[in-house]
Amino acid sequence: MHRYEYKVIPAPGKGLKAKGLKTPEARFAYALETAMNELGAEGWTYLRADILPSEERQGLTSSHTVYRPLLVFQRPLDPGAAAPAPLPIEEADETGNAADTETEETSEIKDVTGEADSEPQDETAQDSQDTDQSEPHKQG
């Protein structure tokens, strides 16, 4: 099985000036070509371009979504090299501080699909929900 590593960079925002390039399209293409050739020289293979949403703060209390164009590259890992350890993904809480996204409790409560279930309920709450659902509703 082949193992790959990936590199994601922002797509160029504007073109680069070069001799003979007069149109914005030609300058933009040249900027893209330059970025791709630099990574290609390092062994990276262009895989695809994506536009992905990024949530950003706006002011003190609100946020908005910005769509960012990205270029994705891959290259095979050395067969003898160990795979790099994945970096933990942290989500920021409302104050902007990083918060753990998974604790020991939530990692044990994963269903078959790998998604965490909601908080476990005590048995008395579960029994009262079961009886409410089994009784027919009276119309009056």
mmCIF file of N, CA and C in Angstrom:
data_model
loop_
_atom_site.group_PDB
_atom_site.id
_atom_site.type_symbol
_atom_site.label_atom_id
_atom_site.label_comp_id
_atom_site.label_asym_id
_atom_site.label_seq_id
_atom_site.Cartn_x
_atom_site.Cartn_y
_atom_site.Cartn_z
ATOM 1 N N MET A 1 0.849 -1.180 0.000
ATOM 2 C CA MET A 1 0.000 0.000 0.000
ATOM 3 C C MET A 1 0.892 1.239 0.000
ATOM 4 N N HIS A 2 0.585 2.165 -0.877
ATOM 5 C CA HIS A 2 1.348 3.406 -0.957
ATOM 6 C C HIS A 2 0.897 4.360 0.136
ATOM 7 N N ARG A 3 1.847 5.031 0.712
ATOM 8 C CA ARG A 3 1.553 6.056 1.709
ATOM 9 C C ARG A 3 1.994 7.389 1.139
ATOM 10 N N TYR A 4 1.185 8.413 1.366
ATOM 11 C CA TYR A 4 1.460 9.735 0.830
ATOM 12 C C TYR A 4 1.462 10.768 1.944
ATOM 13 N N GLU A 5 2.149 11.842 1.693
ATOM 14 C CA GLU A 5 2.009 13.020 2.521
ATOM 15 C C GLU A 5 1.453 14.108 1.620
ATOM 16 N N TYR A 6 0.764 15.058 2.237
ATOM 17 C CA TYR A 6 0.071 16.091 1.475
ATOM 18 C C TYR A 6 0.527 17.475 1.913
ATOM 19 N N LYS A 7 0.480 18.381 0.971
ATOM 20 C CA LYS A 7 0.789 19.789 1.245
ATOM 21 C C LYS A 7 -0.323 20.607 0.625
ATOM 22 N N VAL A 8 -0.876 21.524 1.408
ATOM 23 C CA VAL A 8 -1.957 22.380 0.938
ATOM 24 C C VAL A 8 -1.479 23.819 1.074
ATOM 25 N N ILE A 9 -1.541 24.555 -0.027
ATOM 26 C CA ILE A 9 -1.115 25.954 -0.022
ATOM 27 C C ILE A 9 -2.243 26.820 -0.560
ATOM 28 N N PRO A 10 -2.291 28.080 -0.153
ATOM 29 C CA PRO A 10 -3.304 28.962 -0.742
ATOM 30 C C PRO A 10 -2.969 29.238 -2.199
ATOM 31 N N ALA A 11 -3.983 29.282 -3.019
ATOM 32 C CA ALA A 11 -3.778 29.627 -4.432
ATOM 33 C C ALA A 11 -3.322 31.079 -4.508
ATOM 34 N N PRO A 12 -2.530 31.424 -5.521
ATOM 35 C CA PRO A 12 -2.083 32.813 -5.634
ATOM 36 C C PRO A 12 -3.264 33.766 -5.703
ATOM 37 N N GLY A 13 -3.128 34.901 -5.025
ATOM 38 C CA GLY A 13 -4.189 35.894 -5.016
ATOM 39 C C GLY A 13 -4.087 36.866 -6.184
ATOM 40 N N LYS A 14 -2.886 37.035 -6.703
ATOM 41 C CA LYS A 14 -2.709 37.922 -7.850
ATOM 42 C C LYS A 14 -1.551 37.402 -8.687
ATOM 43 N N GLY A 15 -1.458 37.888 -9.886
ATOM 44 C CA GLY A 15 -0.438 37.426 -10.821
ATOM 45 C C GLY A 15 0.934 37.996 -10.532
ATOM 46 N N LEU A 16 1.938 37.389 -11.167
ATOM 47 C CA LEU A 16 3.317 37.869 -11.090
ATOM 48 C C LEU A 16 3.686 38.524 -12.405
ATOM 49 N N LYS A 17 4.421 39.622 -12.307
ATOM 50 C CA LYS A 17 4.863 40.297 -13.525
ATOM 51 C C LYS A 17 6.044 39.538 -14.120
ATOM 52 N N ALA A 18 6.036 39.432 -15.419
ATOM 53 C CA ALA A 18 7.148 38.815 -16.147
ATOM 54 C C ALA A 18 7.188 39.423 -17.539
ATOM 55 N N LYS A 19 8.350 39.356 -18.145
ATOM 56 C CA LYS A 19 8.525 39.939 -19.471
ATOM 57 C C LYS A 19 7.586 39.255 -20.468
ATOM 58 N N GLY A 20 6.856 40.061 -21.220
ATOM 59 C CA GLY A 20 5.968 39.534 -22.248
ATOM 60 C C GLY A 20 4.568 39.207 -21.753
ATOM 61 N N LEU A 21 4.310 39.249 -20.457
ATOM 62 C CA LEU A 21 2.977 38.960 -19.916
ATOM 63 C C LEU A 21 2.255 40.275 -19.673
ATOM 64 N N LYS A 22 1.204 40.509 -20.429
ATOM 65 C CA LYS A 22 0.513 41.796 -20.340
ATOM 66 C C LYS A 22 -0.877 41.694 -19.722
ATOM 67 N N THR A 23 -1.545 40.561 -19.869
ATOM 68 C CA THR A 23 -2.915 40.450 -19.363
ATOM 69 C C THR A 23 -2.912 39.905 -17.936
ATOM 70 N N PRO A 24 -3.933 40.245 -17.162
ATOM 71 C CA PRO A 24 -4.037 39.700 -15.803
ATOM 72 C C PRO A 24 -4.127 38.174 -15.793
ATOM 73 N N GLU A 25 -4.800 37.610 -16.810
ATOM 74 C CA GLU A 25 -4.927 36.146 -16.880
ATOM 75 C C GLU A 25 -3.567 35.490 -17.064
ATOM 76 N N ALA A 26 -2.740 36.050 -17.947
ATOM 77 C CA ALA A 26 -1.415 35.494 -18.204
ATOM 78 C C ALA A 26 -0.528 35.620 -16.963
ATOM 79 N N ARG A 27 -0.622 36.743 -16.255
ATOM 80 C CA ARG A 27 0.172 36.923 -15.040
ATOM 81 C C ARG A 27 -0.271 35.974 -13.932
ATOM 82 N N PHE A 28 -1.581 35.774 -13.820
ATOM 83 C CA PHE A 28 -2.089 34.839 -12.818
ATOM 84 C C PHE A 28 -1.636 33.414 -13.138
ATOM 85 N N ALA A 29 -1.739 33.023 -14.393
ATOM 86 C CA ALA A 29 -1.295 31.686 -14.808
ATOM 87 C C ALA A 29 0.188 31.501 -14.518
ATOM 88 N N TYR A 30 0.965 32.543 -14.735
ATOM 89 C CA TYR A 30 2.406 32.477 -14.461
ATOM 90 C C TYR A 30 2.666 32.310 -12.961
ATOM 91 N N ALA A 31 1.908 32.998 -12.118
ATOM 92 C CA ALA A 31 2.046 32.854 -10.663
ATOM 93 C C ALA A 31 1.721 31.429 -10.234
ATOM 94 N N LEU A 32 0.670 30.875 -10.805
ATOM 95 C CA LEU A 32 0.283 29.500 -10.505
ATOM 96 C C LEU A 32 1.347 28.521 -10.993
ATOM 97 N N GLU A 33 1.830 28.722 -12.204
ATOM 98 C CA GLU A 33 2.869 27.878 -12.782
ATOM 99 C C GLU A 33 4.138 27.911 -11.925
ATOM 100 N N THR A 34 4.522 29.089 -11.462
ATOM 101 C CA THR A 34 5.718 29.237 -10.642
ATOM 102 C C THR A 34 5.582 28.455 -9.335
ATOM 103 N N ALA A 35 4.435 28.609 -8.664
ATOM 104 C CA ALA A 35 4.199 27.887 -7.405
ATOM 105 C C ALA A 35 4.235 26.380 -7.624
ATOM 106 N N MET A 36 3.608 25.915 -8.708
ATOM 107 C CA MET A 36 3.565 24.482 -8.982
ATOM 108 C C MET A 36 4.944 23.941 -9.337
ATOM 109 N N ASN A 37 5.723 24.697 -10.102
ATOM 110 C CA ASN A 37 7.069 24.244 -10.463
ATOM 111 C C ASN A 37 8.004 24.200 -9.256
ATOM 112 N N GLU A 38 7.870 25.159 -8.336
ATOM 113 C CA GLU A 38 8.694 25.142 -7.139
ATOM 114 C C GLU A 38 8.421 23.898 -6.305
ATOM 115 N N LEU A 39 7.146 23.569 -6.115
ATOM 116 C CA LEU A 39 6.808 22.369 -5.342
ATOM 117 C C LEU A 39 7.147 21.104 -6.110
ATOM 118 N N GLY A 40 7.004 21.129 -7.427
ATOM 119 C CA GLY A 40 7.365 19.970 -8.244
ATOM 120 C C GLY A 40 8.843 19.649 -8.126
ATOM 121 N N ALA A 41 9.685 20.678 -8.023
ATOM 122 C CA ALA A 41 11.124 20.462 -7.856
ATOM 123 C C ALA A 41 11.441 19.791 -6.522
ATOM 124 N N GLU A 42 10.547 19.939 -5.542
ATOM 125 C CA GLU A 42 10.732 19.297 -4.232
ATOM 126 C C GLU A 42 10.105 17.905 -4.189
ATOM 127 N N GLY A 43 9.547 17.447 -5.309
ATOM 128 C CA GLY A 43 8.964 16.107 -5.355
ATOM 129 C C GLY A 43 7.461 16.059 -5.170
ATOM 130 N N TRP A 44 6.815 17.195 -5.055
ATOM 131 C CA TRP A 44 5.372 17.242 -4.868
ATOM 132 C C TRP A 44 4.666 17.133 -6.214
ATOM 133 N N THR A 45 3.575 16.383 -6.244
ATOM 134 C CA THR A 45 2.744 16.237 -7.434
ATOM 135 C C THR A 45 1.430 16.968 -7.189
ATOM 136 N N TYR A 46 1.044 17.806 -8.151
ATOM 137 C CA TYR A 46 -0.218 18.524 -8.040
ATOM 138 C C TYR A 46 -1.361 17.528 -8.049
ATOM 139 N N LEU A 47 -2.274 17.648 -7.105
ATOM 140 C CA LEU A 47 -3.400 16.735 -7.007
ATOM 141 C C LEU A 47 -4.703 17.402 -7.436
ATOM 142 N N ARG A 48 -5.025 18.549 -6.850
ATOM 143 C CA ARG A 48 -6.273 19.231 -7.207
ATOM 144 C C ARG A 48 -6.329 20.614 -6.568
ATOM 145 N N ALA A 49 -7.306 21.398 -6.999
ATOM 146 C CA ALA A 49 -7.620 22.687 -6.387
ATOM 147 C C ALA A 49 -8.981 22.567 -5.722
ATOM 148 N N ASP A 50 -9.104 23.127 -4.548
ATOM 149 C CA ASP A 50 -10.364 23.109 -3.814
ATOM 150 C C ASP A 50 -10.683 24.508 -3.328
ATOM 151 N N ILE A 51 -11.955 24.763 -3.143
ATOM 152 C CA ILE A 51 -12.399 25.985 -2.486
ATOM 153 C C ILE A 51 -13.139 25.529 -1.242
ATOM 154 N N LEU A 52 -12.580 25.874 -0.080
ATOM 155 C CA LEU A 52 -13.130 25.392 1.182
ATOM 156 C C LEU A 52 -13.517 26.561 2.083
ATOM 157 N N PRO A 53 -14.563 26.343 2.921
ATOM 158 C CA PRO A 53 -14.991 27.402 3.825
ATOM 159 C C PRO A 53 -14.065 27.526 5.031
ATOM 160 N N SER A 54 -13.900 28.741 5.482
ATOM 161 C CA SER A 54 -13.105 29.024 6.672
ATOM 162 C C SER A 54 -13.879 30.032 7.502
ATOM 163 N N GLU A 55 -14.169 29.681 8.756
ATOM 164 C CA GLU A 55 -14.915 30.591 9.611
ATOM 165 C C GLU A 55 -13.934 31.538 10.289
ATOM 166 N N GLU A 56 -14.205 32.824 10.165
ATOM 167 C CA GLU A 56 -13.320 33.839 10.715
ATOM 168 C C GLU A 56 -14.094 34.803 11.588
ATOM 169 N N ARG A 57 -13.391 35.349 12.560
ATOM 170 C CA ARG A 57 -14.005 36.340 13.438
ATOM 171 C C ARG A 57 -14.266 37.632 12.682
ATOM 172 N N GLN A 58 -15.353 38.271 13.059
ATOM 173 C CA GLN A 58 -15.687 39.573 12.510
ATOM 174 C C GLN A 58 -16.115 40.431 13.698
ATOM 175 N N GLY A 59 -15.268 41.358 14.072
ATOM 176 C CA GLY A 59 -15.554 42.153 15.257
ATOM 177 C C GLY A 59 -15.267 41.352 16.517
ATOM 178 N N LEU A 60 -15.935 41.703 17.595
ATOM 179 C CA LEU A 60 -15.678 41.036 18.872
ATOM 180 C C LEU A 60 -16.526 39.798 19.094
ATOM 181 N N THR A 61 -17.746 39.799 18.583
ATOM 182 C CA THR A 61 -18.654 38.712 18.939
ATOM 183 C C THR A 61 -19.166 37.880 17.771
ATOM 184 N N SER A 62 -18.999 38.326 16.574
ATOM 185 C CA SER A 62 -19.582 37.570 15.466
ATOM 186 C C SER A 62 -18.496 36.949 14.592
ATOM 187 N N SER A 63 -18.921 36.082 13.722
ATOM 188 C CA SER A 63 -17.999 35.460 12.773
ATOM 189 C C SER A 63 -18.713 35.320 11.433
ATOM 190 N N HIS A 64 -17.926 35.088 10.392
ATOM 191 C CA HIS A 64 -18.493 34.896 9.065
ATOM 192 C C HIS A 64 -17.657 33.859 8.321
ATOM 193 N N THR A 65 -18.202 33.340 7.262
ATOM 194 C CA THR A 65 -17.530 32.307 6.497
ATOM 195 C C THR A 65 -16.889 32.919 5.256
ATOM 196 N N VAL A 66 -15.620 32.587 5.050
ATOM 197 C CA VAL A 66 -14.872 33.030 3.882
ATOM 198 C C VAL A 66 -14.474 31.777 3.114
ATOM 199 N N TYR A 67 -14.607 31.800 1.806
ATOM 200 C CA TYR A 67 -14.231 30.650 0.988
ATOM 201 C C TYR A 67 -12.841 30.896 0.412
ATOM 202 N N ARG A 68 -11.938 29.964 0.675
ATOM 203 C CA ARG A 68 -10.541 30.115 0.287
ATOM 204 C C ARG A 68 -10.147 29.104 -0.785
ATOM 205 N N PRO A 69 -9.512 29.572 -1.871
ATOM 206 C CA PRO A 69 -9.011 28.637 -2.886
ATOM 207 C C PRO A 69 -7.677 28.032 -2.425
ATOM 208 N N LEU A 70 -7.570 26.716 -2.507
ATOM 209 C CA LEU A 70 -6.389 25.997 -2.052
ATOM 210 C C LEU A 70 -5.876 25.068 -3.137
ATOM 211 N N LEU A 71 -4.575 24.848 -3.162
ATOM 212 C CA LEU A 71 -3.953 23.889 -4.065
ATOM 213 C C LEU A 71 -3.448 22.721 -3.232
ATOM 214 N N VAL A 72 -3.768 21.507 -3.648
ATOM 215 C CA VAL A 72 -3.399 20.314 -2.897
ATOM 216 C C VAL A 72 -2.342 19.547 -3.681
ATOM 217 N N PHE A 73 -1.254 19.198 -2.996
ATOM 218 C CA PHE A 73 -0.152 18.436 -3.585
ATOM 219 C C PHE A 73 0.073 17.186 -2.757
ATOM 220 N N GLN A 74 0.619 16.156 -3.378
ATOM 221 C CA GLN A 74 0.973 14.941 -2.646
ATOM 222 C C GLN A 74 2.311 14.429 -3.139
ATOM 223 N N ARG A 75 2.964 13.640 -2.287
ATOM 224 C CA ARG A 75 4.160 12.929 -2.705
ATOM 225 C C ARG A 75 4.250 11.666 -1.875
ATOM 226 N N PRO A 76 4.806 10.609 -2.461
ATOM 227 C CA PRO A 76 4.895 9.350 -1.735
ATOM 228 C C PRO A 76 5.885 9.468 -0.586
ATOM 229 N N LEU A 77 5.548 8.796 0.496
ATOM 230 C CA LEU A 77 6.460 8.722 1.627
ATOM 231 C C LEU A 77 7.523 7.681 1.330
ATOM 232 N N ASP A 78 8.662 7.837 1.922
ATOM 233 C CA ASP A 78 9.727 6.855 1.797
ATOM 234 C C ASP A 78 9.213 5.535 2.369
ATOM 235 N N PRO A 79 9.323 4.398 1.649
ATOM 236 C CA PRO A 79 8.768 3.140 2.149
ATOM 237 C C PRO A 79 9.330 2.734 3.507
ATOM 238 N N GLY A 80 10.592 3.063 3.783
ATOM 239 C CA GLY A 80 11.197 2.680 5.054
ATOM 240 C C GLY A 80 10.918 3.665 6.162
ATOM 241 N N ALA A 81 10.433 4.845 5.819
ATOM 242 C CA ALA A 81 10.208 5.868 6.831
ATOM 243 C C ALA A 81 8.890 5.641 7.549
ATOM 244 N N ALA A 82 8.885 5.965 8.810
ATOM 245 C CA ALA A 82 7.651 5.857 9.589
ATOM 246 C C ALA A 82 6.741 7.011 9.203
ATOM 247 N N ALA A 83 5.458 6.748 9.214
ATOM 248 C CA ALA A 83 4.484 7.790 8.878
ATOM 249 C C ALA A 83 4.514 8.865 9.951
ATOM 250 N N PRO A 84 4.417 10.123 9.563
ATOM 251 C CA PRO A 84 4.397 11.176 10.573
ATOM 252 C C PRO A 84 3.149 11.070 11.432
ATOM 253 N N ALA A 85 3.304 11.366 12.703
ATOM 254 C CA ALA A 85 2.164 11.307 13.617
ATOM 255 C C ALA A 85 1.186 12.415 13.258
ATOM 256 N N PRO A 86 -0.114 12.100 13.229
ATOM 257 C CA PRO A 86 -1.093 13.143 12.905
ATOM 258 C C PRO A 86 -1.120 14.189 14.005
ATOM 259 N N LEU A 87 -1.279 15.432 13.609
ATOM 260 C CA LEU A 87 -1.368 16.521 14.566
ATOM 261 C C LEU A 87 -2.775 16.572 15.135
ATOM 262 N N PRO A 88 -2.909 16.850 16.434
ATOM 263 C CA PRO A 88 -4.261 16.938 16.999
ATOM 264 C C PRO A 88 -4.969 18.163 16.467
ATOM 265 N N ILE A 89 -6.242 18.003 16.198
ATOM 266 C CA ILE A 89 -7.052 19.113 15.715
ATOM 267 C C ILE A 89 -7.762 19.702 16.919
ATOM 268 N N GLU A 90 -7.548 20.985 17.140
ATOM 269 C CA GLU A 90 -8.172 21.651 18.273
ATOM 270 C C GLU A 90 -9.170 22.661 17.751
ATOM 271 N N GLU A 91 -10.278 22.740 18.448
ATOM 272 C CA GLU A 91 -11.274 23.740 18.105
ATOM 273 C C GLU A 91 -11.201 24.841 19.143
ATOM 274 N N ALA A 92 -11.415 26.055 18.714
ATOM 275 C CA ALA A 92 -11.415 27.174 19.650
ATOM 276 C C ALA A 92 -12.797 27.317 20.246
ATOM 277 N N ASP A 93 -12.830 27.567 21.565
ATOM 278 C CA ASP A 93 -14.115 27.810 22.191
ATOM 279 C C ASP A 93 -14.538 29.254 21.932
ATOM 280 N N GLU A 94 -15.628 29.687 22.539
ATOM 281 C CA GLU A 94 -16.168 31.007 22.250
ATOM 282 C C GLU A 94 -15.210 32.132 22.617
ATOM 283 N N THR A 95 -14.305 31.880 23.578
ATOM 284 C CA THR A 95 -13.357 32.920 23.979
ATOM 285 C C THR A 95 -12.134 32.941 23.092
ATOM 286 N N GLY A 96 -12.027 31.990 22.163
ATOM 287 C CA GLY A 96 -10.883 31.934 21.265
ATOM 288 C C GLY A 96 -9.778 31.028 21.761
ATOM 289 N N ASN A 97 -9.965 30.440 22.956
ATOM 290 C CA ASN A 97 -8.958 29.528 23.487
ATOM 291 C C ASN A 97 -9.157 28.142 22.912
ATOM 292 N N ALA A 98 -8.062 27.423 22.707
ATOM 293 C CA ALA A 98 -8.160 26.070 22.173
ATOM 294 C C ALA A 98 -8.798 25.170 23.216
ATOM 295 N N ALA A 99 -9.705 24.313 22.765
ATOM 296 C CA ALA A 99 -10.374 23.370 23.654
ATOM 297 C C ALA A 99 -10.184 21.974 23.114
ATOM 298 N N ASP A 100 -10.050 21.013 24.019
ATOM 299 C CA ASP A 100 -9.933 19.618 23.582
ATOM 300 C C ASP A 100 -11.239 19.203 22.951
ATOM 301 N N THR A 101 -11.156 18.535 21.813
ATOM 302 C CA THR A 101 -12.371 18.139 21.111
ATOM 303 C C THR A 101 -12.836 16.751 21.516
ATOM 304 N N GLU A 102 -11.979 15.998 22.163
ATOM 305 C CA GLU A 102 -12.365 14.649 22.539
ATOM 306 C C GLU A 102 -11.733 14.302 23.869
ATOM 307 N N THR A 103 -12.531 13.807 24.814
ATOM 308 C CA THR A 103 -12.010 13.374 26.100
ATOM 309 C C THR A 103 -12.084 11.867 26.156
ATOM 310 N N GLU A 104 -11.591 11.284 27.246
ATOM 311 C CA GLU A 104 -11.654 9.830 27.371
ATOM 312 C C GLU A 104 -13.096 9.365 27.376
ATOM 313 N N GLU A 105 -13.982 10.132 28.033
ATOM 314 C CA GLU A 105 -15.385 9.737 28.087
ATOM 315 C C GLU A 105 -16.008 9.700 26.705
ATOM 316 N N THR A 106 -15.788 10.740 25.886
ATOM 317 C CA THR A 106 -16.425 10.770 24.578
ATOM 318 C C THR A 106 -15.802 9.771 23.629
ATOM 319 N N SER A 107 -14.511 9.447 23.808
ATOM 320 C CA SER A 107 -13.901 8.480 22.908
ATOM 321 C C SER A 107 -14.440 7.085 23.156
ATOM 322 N N GLU A 108 -14.937 6.822 24.381
ATOM 323 C CA GLU A 108 -15.494 5.510 24.682
ATOM 324 C C GLU A 108 -16.937 5.389 24.218
ATOM 325 N N ILE A 109 -17.596 6.501 23.910
ATOM 326 C CA ILE A 109 -19.008 6.489 23.562
ATOM 327 C C ILE A 109 -19.182 6.623 22.061
ATOM 328 N N LYS A 110 -18.308 6.089 21.281
ATOM 329 C CA LYS A 110 -18.438 6.203 19.835
ATOM 330 C C LYS A 110 -19.247 5.037 19.293
ATOM 331 N N ASP A 111 -20.120 5.328 18.357
ATOM 332 C CA ASP A 111 -20.879 4.263 17.732
ATOM 333 C C ASP A 111 -20.101 3.695 16.552
ATOM 334 N N VAL A 112 -20.724 2.832 15.801
ATOM 335 C CA VAL A 112 -20.065 2.150 14.699
ATOM 336 C C VAL A 112 -19.566 3.116 13.632
ATOM 337 N N THR A 113 -20.255 4.206 13.409
ATOM 338 C CA THR A 113 -19.844 5.157 12.377
ATOM 339 C C THR A 113 -18.688 6.023 12.810
ATOM 340 N N GLY A 114 -18.296 5.960 14.103
ATOM 341 C CA GLY A 114 -17.173 6.748 14.574
ATOM 342 C C GLY A 114 -17.576 8.100 15.109
ATOM 343 N N GLU A 115 -18.880 8.385 15.148
ATOM 344 C CA GLU A 115 -19.337 9.658 15.668
ATOM 345 C C GLU A 115 -19.697 9.476 17.129
ATOM 346 N N ALA A 116 -19.421 10.470 17.918
ATOM 347 C CA ALA A 116 -19.711 10.390 19.338
ATOM 348 C C ALA A 116 -21.214 10.514 19.555
ATOM 349 N N ASP A 117 -21.744 9.666 20.452
ATOM 350 C CA ASP A 117 -23.151 9.757 20.819
ATOM 351 C C ASP A 117 -23.341 10.935 21.744
ATOM 352 N N SER A 118 -24.600 11.316 21.938
ATOM 353 C CA SER A 118 -24.872 12.370 22.897
ATOM 354 C C SER A 118 -24.602 11.839 24.297
ATOM 355 N N GLU A 119 -24.635 12.707 25.280
ATOM 356 C CA GLU A 119 -24.309 12.327 26.637
ATOM 357 C C GLU A 119 -25.209 11.185 27.088
ATOM 358 N N PRO A 120 -24.641 10.198 27.811
ATOM 359 C CA PRO A 120 -25.463 9.086 28.268
ATOM 360 C C PRO A 120 -26.502 9.574 29.276
ATOM 361 N N GLN A 121 -27.695 8.991 29.191
ATOM 362 C CA GLN A 121 -28.765 9.371 30.102
ATOM 363 C C GLN A 121 -28.844 8.338 31.213
ATOM 364 N N ASP A 122 -29.329 8.776 32.392
ATOM 365 C CA ASP A 122 -29.495 7.786 33.446
ATOM 366 C C ASP A 122 -30.722 6.941 33.136
ATOM 367 N N GLU A 123 -30.830 5.774 33.796
ATOM 368 C CA GLU A 123 -31.872 4.805 33.452
ATOM 369 C C GLU A 123 -33.271 5.330 33.737
ATOM 370 N N THR A 124 -33.444 6.139 34.802
ATOM 371 C CA THR A 124 -34.784 6.629 35.121
ATOM 372 C C THR A 124 -35.289 7.574 34.042
ATOM 373 N N ALA A 125 -34.410 8.388 33.516
ATOM 374 C CA ALA A 125 -34.817 9.287 32.438
ATOM 375 C C ALA A 125 -35.164 8.498 31.189
ATOM 376 N N GLN A 126 -34.410 7.436 30.922
ATOM 377 C CA GLN A 126 -34.665 6.600 29.758
ATOM 378 C C GLN A 126 -35.997 5.887 29.899
ATOM 379 N N ASP A 127 -36.311 5.361 31.124
ATOM 380 C CA ASP A 127 -37.574 4.662 31.340
ATOM 381 C C ASP A 127 -38.752 5.604 31.155
ATOM 382 N N SER A 128 -38.637 6.840 31.630
ATOM 383 C CA SER A 128 -39.760 7.767 31.488
ATOM 384 C C SER A 128 -39.967 8.133 30.022
ATOM 385 N N GLN A 129 -38.885 8.202 29.245
ATOM 386 C CA GLN A 129 -39.031 8.484 27.818
ATOM 387 C C GLN A 129 -39.695 7.313 27.112
ATOM 388 N N ASP A 130 -39.336 6.081 27.514
ATOM 389 C CA ASP A 130 -39.927 4.903 26.880
ATOM 390 C C ASP A 130 -41.421 4.844 27.150
ATOM 391 N N THR A 131 -41.856 5.138 28.387
ATOM 392 C CA THR A 131 -43.281 5.056 28.687
ATOM 393 C C THR A 131 -44.047 6.158 27.979
ATOM 394 N N ASP A 132 -43.430 7.338 27.827
ATOM 395 C CA ASP A 132 -44.111 8.425 27.120
ATOM 396 C C ASP A 132 -44.343 8.064 25.662
ATOM 397 N N GLN A 133 -43.405 7.384 25.062
ATOM 398 C CA GLN A 133 -43.522 7.052 23.645
ATOM 399 C C GLN A 133 -44.478 5.891 23.412
ATOM 400 N N SER A 134 -44.615 4.970 24.412
ATOM 401 C CA SER A 134 -45.453 3.794 24.198
ATOM 402 C C SER A 134 -46.929 4.086 24.427
ATOM 403 N N GLU A 135 -47.267 5.122 25.199
ATOM 404 C CA GLU A 135 -48.677 5.438 25.459
ATOM 405 C C GLU A 135 -49.250 6.188 24.262
ATOM 406 N N PRO A 136 -50.470 5.835 23.860
ATOM 407 C CA PRO A 136 -51.099 6.570 22.761
ATOM 408 C C PRO A 136 -51.465 7.980 23.215
ATOM 409 N N HIS A 137 -51.383 8.907 22.307
ATOM 410 C CA HIS A 137 -51.722 10.296 22.616
ATOM 411 C C HIS A 137 -53.233 10.457 22.597
ATOM 412 N N LYS A 138 -53.716 11.142 23.594
ATOM 413 C CA LYS A 138 -55.161 11.385 23.671
ATOM 414 C C LYS A 138 -55.481 12.686 22.948
ATOM 415 N N GLN A 139 -56.521 12.615 22.166
ATOM 416 C CA GLN A 139 -56.967 13.828 21.488
ATOM 417 C C GLN A 139 -58.219 14.310 22.176
ATOM 418 N N GLY A 140 -58.318 15.568 22.391
ATOM 419 C CA GLY A 140 -59.472 16.013 23.143
ATOM 420 C C GLY A 140 -60.127 17.212 22.657
#
